[in-house]
CSV table of N, CA and C in Angstrom, one decimal:
chain,number,residue,atom,x,y,z
A,275,MET,N,-20.2,28.9,-34.0
A,275,MET,CA,-19.2,27.7,-33.5
A,275,MET,C,-19.6,26.5,-34.3
A,276,THR,N,-18.3,26.1,-35.3
A,276,THR,CA,-18.2,24.8,-36.1
A,276,THR,C,-18.8,24.0,-35.3
A,277,ARG,N,-18.8,22.9,-36.2
A,277,ARG,CA,-19.2,21.7,-35.6
A,277,ARG,C,-17.7,21.0,-35.1
A,278,ARG,N,-16.6,21.5,-36.3
A,278,ARG,CA,-15.3,20.9,-35.7
A,278,ARG,C,-14.5,21.8,-34.3
A,279,ASN,N,-14.7,22.7,-34.6
A,279,ASN,CA,-13.9,23.6,-33.1
A,279,ASN,C,-15.0,23.0,-31.9
A,280,HIS,N,-16.4,22.9,-31.6
A,280,HIS,CA,-16.7,22.3,-30.5
A,280,HIS,C,-16.3,20.8,-30.3
A,281,SER,N,-16.3,19.8,-31.2
A,281,SER,CA,-15.4,19.0,-31.2
A,281,SER,C,-14.0,18.9,-30.4
A,282,VAL,N,-13.1,20.0,-30.9
A,282,VAL,CA,-12.2,20.4,-30.3
A,282,VAL,C,-12.2,20.9,-29.4
A,283,ILE,N,-12.8,21.4,-28.5
A,283,ILE,CA,-13.1,22.1,-27.0
A,283,ILE,C,-13.5,20.7,-26.4
A,284,MET,N,-14.5,19.9,-26.9
A,284,MET,CA,-14.8,18.7,-26.4
A,284,MET,C,-14.0,18.5,-25.6
A,285,ALA,N,-12.5,17.7,-26.9
A,285,ALA,CA,-11.6,16.6,-26.6
A,285,ALA,C,-11.1,17.3,-25.7
A,286,THR,N,-10.7,18.6,-25.4
A,286,THR,CA,-9.6,19.6,-24.6
A,286,THR,C,-10.1,19.2,-23.7
A,287,ILE,N,-11.1,19.3,-23.0
A,287,ILE,CA,-11.7,19.2,-21.8
A,287,ILE,C,-11.5,17.9,-21.0
A,288,GLY,N,-12.1,16.9,-21.8
A,288,GLY,CA,-12.0,15.6,-21.4
A,288,GLY,C,-10.5,15.2,-21.2
A,289,ILE,N,-9.3,15.8,-22.1
A,289,ILE,CA,-8.2,15.3,-21.8
A,289,ILE,C,-7.8,16.3,-20.0
A,290,VAL,N,-8.5,17.6,-20.7
A,290,VAL,CA,-7.8,18.1,-19.1
A,290,VAL,C,-8.5,17.4,-17.7
A,291,LEU,N,-9.5,17.0,-18.1
A,291,LEU,CA,-10.6,16.1,-17.0
A,291,LEU,C,-9.0,14.6,-16.6
A,292,LEU,N,-9.3,14.2,-17.7
A,292,LEU,CA,-8.4,12.8,-17.6
A,292,LEU,C,-7.3,13.5,-17.0
A,293,VAL,N,-6.4,14.1,-16.5
A,293,VAL,CA,-4.9,14.6,-16.4
A,293,VAL,C,-5.3,14.8,-14.7
A,294,SER,N,-6.3,15.8,-14.4
A,294,SER,CA,-6.4,16.3,-13.6
A,294,SER,C,-7.0,14.9,-12.6
A,295,LEU,N,-7.7,14.3,-12.9
A,295,LEU,CA,-8.3,12.5,-12.2
A,295,LEU,C,-6.9,12.0,-11.8
A,296,ALA,N,-5.8,12.1,-13.2
A,296,ALA,CA,-4.8,11.0,-12.9
A,296,ALA,C,-3.9,11.5,-12.0
A,297,THR,N,-3.6,12.8,-11.5
A,297,THR,CA,-2.9,13.2,-10.2
A,297,THR,C,-3.5,13.5,-9.2
A,298,ASN,N,-4.9,12.5,-8.9
A,298,ASN,CA,-5.3,12.9,-7.7
A,298,ASN,C,-5.5,11.2,-7.5
A,299,ILE,N,-5.2,10.5,-8.1
A,299,ILE,CA,-5.5,8.7,-7.9
A,299,ILE,C,-4.3,8.9,-6.8
A,300,GLN,N,-5.1,8.0,-5.6
A,300,GLN,CA,-4.4,7.9,-4.7
A,300,GLN,C,-3.5,6.3,-4.7
A,301,SER,N,-2.4,6.7,-4.4
A,301,SER,CA,-1.7,5.7,-4.3
A,301,SER,C,-1.1,4.6,-3.5
A,302,LEU,N,-1.1,3.4,-3.3
A,302,LEU,CA,-0.7,2.6,-2.5
A,302,LEU,C,0.8,2.3,-2.5
A,303,PRO,N,1.5,2.1,-1.7
A,303,PRO,CA,3.2,1.3,-1.3
A,303,PRO,C,3.3,0.1,-2.3
A,304,GLU,N,4.3,-0.4,-3.3
A,304,GLU,CA,4.2,-1.7,-3.8
A,304,GLU,C,4.5,-2.3,-2.5
A,305,GLU,N,4.4,-4.1,-2.9
A,305,GLU,CA,4.6,-4.8,-2.3
A,305,GLU,C,6.0,-5.4,-2.4
A,306,SER,N,7.5,-5.3,-1.5
A,306,SER,CA,8.0,-5.5,-1.4
A,306,SER,C,9.6,-6.5,-1.2
A,307,GLY,N,8.6,-7.9,-1.1
A,307,GLY,CA,8.4,-9.2,-0.5
A,307,GLY,C,9.4,-9.4,0.9
A,308,TYR,N,9.3,-8.2,1.3
A,308,TYR,CA,9.3,-8.6,2.5
A,308,TYR,C,8.5,-8.3,4.1
A,309,MET,N,8.6,-8.5,5.1
A,309,MET,CA,7.5,-8.6,5.9
A,309,MET,C,7.6,-7.7,6.3
A,310,VAL,N,8.6,-6.9,6.6
A,310,VAL,CA,8.9,-5.6,7.2
A,310,VAL,C,8.9,-4.4,6.2
A,311,ASN,N,7.9,-3.0,6.4
A,311,ASN,CA,8.2,-2.5,5.7
A,311,ASN,C,8.4,-1.4,6.0
A,312,ASP,N,9.8,-0.3,6.5
A,312,ASP,CA,9.8,0.5,7.1
A,312,ASP,C,9.6,1.7,6.1
A,313,PHE,N,8.7,2.2,5.9
A,313,PHE,CA,8.3,3.4,4.4
A,313,PHE,C,8.9,4.7,5.4
A,314,ALA,N,8.6,4.7,6.8
A,314,ALA,CA,8.3,5.7,7.3
A,314,ALA,C,10.2,5.4,8.6
A,315,TYR,N,10.8,4.8,8.2
A,315,TYR,CA,12.2,5.3,8.3
A,315,TYR,C,12.3,5.1,10.0
A,316,LEU,N,11.3,4.2,11.1
A,316,LEU,CA,10.9,4.4,12.2
A,316,LEU,C,12.6,3.0,13.0
A,317,LEU,N,12.6,2.2,12.0
A,317,LEU,CA,13.1,1.2,12.7
A,317,LEU,C,14.8,1.8,12.3
A,318,THR,N,15.7,0.9,13.3
A,318,THR,CA,17.0,0.5,13.0
A,318,THR,C,17.3,-0.8,11.9
A,319,TRP,N,18.4,-0.7,11.5
A,319,TRP,CA,18.8,-1.6,10.6
A,319,TRP,C,18.3,-3.0,11.6
A,320,GLU,N,18.8,-2.7,12.6
A,320,GLU,CA,19.1,-4.2,13.4
A,320,GLU,C,17.4,-4.3,13.8
A,321,GLU,N,16.3,-3.2,14.3
A,321,GLU,CA,15.1,-3.3,14.4
A,321,GLU,C,14.5,-4.0,13.0
A,322,ASP,N,15.0,-4.2,12.4
A,322,ASP,CA,13.7,-4.2,10.9
A,322,ASP,C,14.4,-6.0,10.5
A,323,GLU,N,15.7,-6.2,10.4
A,323,GLU,CA,16.1,-7.5,10.2
A,323,GLU,C,15.6,-8.3,11.4
A,324,SER,N,15.6,-8.2,13.1
A,324,SER,CA,15.4,-8.9,13.9
A,324,SER,C,13.9,-8.9,13.6
A,325,LEU,N,12.7,-8.1,13.4
A,325,LEU,CA,11.4,-8.3,13.3
A,325,LEU,C,11.4,-9.4,12.2
A,326,GLU,N,11.5,-9.2,10.4
A,326,GLU,CA,11.8,-9.8,9.8
A,326,GLU,C,11.7,-11.0,9.9
A,327,ASP,N,13.0,-11.4,10.6
A,327,ASP,CA,13.1,-12.8,11.5
A,327,ASP,C,12.2,-13.2,11.7
A,328,LEU,N,11.4,-12.8,12.7
A,328,LEU,CA,10.8,-13.3,13.8
A,328,LEU,C,9.5,-13.2,12.7
A,329,CYS,N,9.1,-12.8,11.4
A,329,CYS,CA,7.5,-12.7,11.2
A,329,CYS,C,8.1,-14.1,10.2
A,330,ARG,N,9.4,-13.9,9.7
A,330,ARG,CA,9.5,-15.5,8.4
A,330,ARG,C,9.7,-17.0,9.9
A,331,PHE,N,9.7,-16.5,11.0
A,331,PHE,CA,9.7,-17.8,11.9
A,331,PHE,C,8.4,-17.9,12.0
A,332,ILE,N,7.3,-17.1,12.3
A,332,ILE,CA,6.0,-17.3,12.5
A,332,ILE,C,5.2,-18.2,11.4
A,333,GLU,N,6.0,-17.8,10.0
A,333,GLU,CA,5.0,-17.7,9.3
A,333,GLU,C,5.2,-19.5,8.6
A,334,ASP,N,6.9,-19.7,8.8
A,334,ASP,CA,7.6,-21.0,8.8
A,334,ASP,C,6.7,-22.0,9.7
A,335,GLU,N,6.4,-21.3,11.2
A,335,GLU,CA,5.9,-22.4,12.4
A,335,GLU,C,4.4,-22.9,12.1
A,336,THR,N,3.6,-21.1,11.4
A,336,THR,CA,2.3,-21.4,11.5
A,336,THR,C,1.5,-21.3,10.6
A,337,THR,N,2.4,-20.8,9.1
A,337,THR,CA,1.8,-20.9,8.2
A,337,THR,C,0.8,-19.3,8.4
A,338,VAL,N,1.0,-18.5,9.6
A,338,VAL,CA,0.3,-17.1,9.6
A,338,VAL,C,1.2,-16.4,8.6
A,339,GLU,N,0.8,-15.2,8.2
A,339,GLU,CA,2.0,-14.2,7.4
A,339,GLU,C,1.8,-13.3,7.9
A,340,ILE,N,2.5,-12.1,8.8
A,340,ILE,CA,2.5,-11.2,9.7
A,340,ILE,C,2.9,-10.4,9.2
A,341,TYR,N,2.9,-8.9,9.0
A,341,TYR,CA,3.5,-8.0,7.9
A,341,TYR,C,3.1,-6.8,8.9
A,342,ILE,N,4.6,-6.2,8.9
A,342,ILE,CA,4.5,-4.9,9.3
A,342,ILE,C,5.1,-3.4,8.4
A,343,LEU,N,4.0,-2.7,8.7
A,343,LEU,CA,4.5,-1.5,7.6
A,343,LEU,C,4.3,-0.3,8.3
A,344,THR,N,5.0,0.7,8.2
A,344,THR,CA,5.2,2.1,9.1
A,344,THR,C,5.3,2.9,7.8
A,345,THR,N,4.2,4.1,8.2
A,345,THR,CA,4.7,5.3,6.7
A,345,THR,C,3.9,6.3,7.1
A,346,THR,N,4.0,6.8,6.6
A,346,THR,CA,4.3,8.5,6.8
A,346,THR,C,3.2,9.4,6.0
A,347,ASP,N,2.3,8.9,5.0
A,347,ASP,CA,1.3,9.2,4.6
A,347,ASP,C,0.4,7.8,3.9
A,348,LEU,N,-1.0,9.0,4.0
A,348,LEU,CA,-1.6,7.5,3.8
A,348,LEU,C,-2.8,7.4,2.7
A,349,GLU,N,-1.9,8.5,2.1
A,349,GLU,CA,-2.7,8.9,0.9
A,349,GLU,C,-4.0,9.2,0.6
A,350,GLY,N,-4.1,9.6,1.8
A,350,GLY,CA,-5.7,10.5,1.6
A,350,GLY,C,-7.0,9.6,2.4
A,351,TYR,N,-6.5,8.5,2.3
A,351,TYR,CA,-7.4,7.5,3.6
A,351,TYR,C,-7.1,7.5,4.7
A,352,ASP,N,-8.3,7.2,5.5
A,352,ASP,CA,-8.1,6.7,7.0
A,352,ASP,C,-7.1,5.6,7.2
A,353,LEU,N,-6.7,5.8,9.1
A,353,LEU,CA,-5.8,4.6,9.1
A,353,LEU,C,-6.5,3.3,8.5
A,354,ASN,N,-8.0,3.0,8.8
A,354,ASN,CA,-8.9,1.9,8.8
A,354,ASN,C,-8.3,1.1,7.6
A,355,GLU,N,-9.0,2.1,6.2
A,355,GLU,CA,-9.3,2.0,5.0
A,355,GLU,C,-7.9,1.6,4.4
A,356,TYR,N,-6.8,2.5,4.6
A,356,TYR,CA,-5.4,2.3,4.1
A,356,TYR,C,-4.6,0.8,4.4
A,357,SER,N,-5.4,0.9,6.1
A,357,SER,CA,-4.5,-1.1,5.9
A,357,SER,C,-5.3,-2.2,5.2
A,358,TYR,N,-6.6,-1.8,5.1
A,358,TYR,CA,-7.4,-3.0,4.8
A,358,TYR,C,-7.3,-2.6,2.5
A,359,ARG,N,-6.5,-1.4,2.4
A,359,ARG,CA,-6.1,-1.7,0.9
A,359,ARG,C,-4.7,-2.3,1.0
A,360,VAL,N,-3.4,-1.9,1.4
A,360,VAL,CA,-2.8,-2.6,1.6
A,360,VAL,C,-2.9,-4.0,1.8
A,361,PHE,N,-3.4,-4.4,3.3
A,361,PHE,CA,-3.4,-5.5,3.1
A,361,PHE,C,-4.2,-6.6,1.8
A,362,ASN,N,-5.1,-6.2,1.4
A,362,ASN,CA,-5.8,-6.5,-0.1
A,362,ASN,C,-4.9,-6.6,-1.1
A,363,ASP,N,-4.0,-5.9,-1.8
A,363,ASP,CA,-3.4,-5.1,-2.6
A,363,ASP,C,-2.1,-6.0,-2.4
A,364,TRP,N,-2.0,-6.3,-1.6
A,364,TRP,CA,-0.7,-7.1,-1.1
A,364,TRP,C,-1.0,-8.5,-1.2
A,365,GLY,N,-1.9,-9.2,-0.9
A,365,GLY,CA,-2.4,-10.3,-0.8
A,365,GLY,C,-1.8,-11.1,0.4
A,366,ILE,N,-1.9,-10.4,1.3
A,366,ILE,CA,-1.3,-10.8,3.2
A,366,ILE,C,-1.9,-12.0,3.3
A,367,GLY,N,-1.5,-13.1,3.6
A,367,GLY,CA,-2.1,-14.3,4.0
A,367,GLY,C,-2.5,-15.1,2.8
A,368,LYS,N,-2.7,-16.3,3.4
A,368,LYS,CA,-3.0,-17.6,2.4
A,368,LYS,C,-4.7,-17.7,2.3
A,369,GLU,N,-4.8,-17.2,1.1
A,369,GLU,CA,-6.2,-17.0,0.2
A,369,GLU,C,-6.9,-18.5,1.1
A,370,ASP,N,-7.0,-19.7,1.1
A,370,ASP,CA,-7.8,-20.6,1.6
A,370,ASP,C,-7.7,-20.6,3.2
A,371,VAL,N,-7.2,-19.9,3.7
A,371,VAL,CA,-7.4,-19.8,4.8
A,371,VAL,C,-7.4,-18.5,5.6
A,372,ASN,N,-6.9,-17.5,4.8
A,372,ASN,CA,-7.4,-16.3,5.8
A,372,ASN,C,-6.6,-15.7,6.9
A,373,ASN,N,-5.4,-16.5,7.0
A,373,ASN,CA,-4.6,-16.3,7.9
A,373,ASN,C,-3.7,-15.2,7.7
A,374,GLY,N,-4.2,-13.9,7.5
A,374,GLY,CA,-2.8,-12.7,7.5
A,374,GLY,C,-3.4,-12.0,8.6
A,375,LEU,N,-2.3,-11.6,9.0
A,375,LEU,CA,-2.3,-9.7,9.7
A,375,LEU,C,-1.4,-8.7,9.3
A,376,LEU,N,-1.8,-7.4,9.2
A,376,LEU,CA,-1.2,-6.5,8.6
A,376,LEU,C,-0.9,-5.6,10.1
A,377,ILE,N,0.4,-4.9,10.5
A,377,ILE,CA,0.5,-4.2,11.8
A,377,ILE,C,0.8,-3.4,11.5
A,378,THR,N,-0.2,-1.8,11.0
A,378,THR,CA,0.0,-0.5,10.1
A,378,THR,C,0.8,0.4,11.2
A,379,PHE,N,1.5,0.9,11.4
A,379,PHE,CA,2.0,2.3,12.1
A,379,PHE,C,2.6,3.5,11.7
A,380,TYR,N,0.8,4.0,11.9
A,380,TYR,CA,1.0,6.3,10.7
A,380,TYR,C,1.7,7.0,11.8
A,381,TYR,N,3.0,7.6,11.3
A,381,TYR,CA,3.4,8.4,11.9
A,381,TYR,C,3.9,9.6,11.3
């Protein structure tokens, strides 16, 4: 085997490994700008709006940020790890007082 063939084989193996790793990366839901994120479609429109209004009211009155998340896919994490990662990824709560709450429903 020539040195060039060896380099081509190694590069091909590297590309295959990168592609397989990229397809296994767990992705969290994107922050939507809303405090109620019903990705499992468990809530009616009225329930969603009512909870959103309540969360906004609580934030206005107390500065506490309460987010509600429903999901059917934990992206390979257990419920605690998933919630922890979403909480930090979305930046829930005011950083200087650490006053955020994420309520996650897995269905």
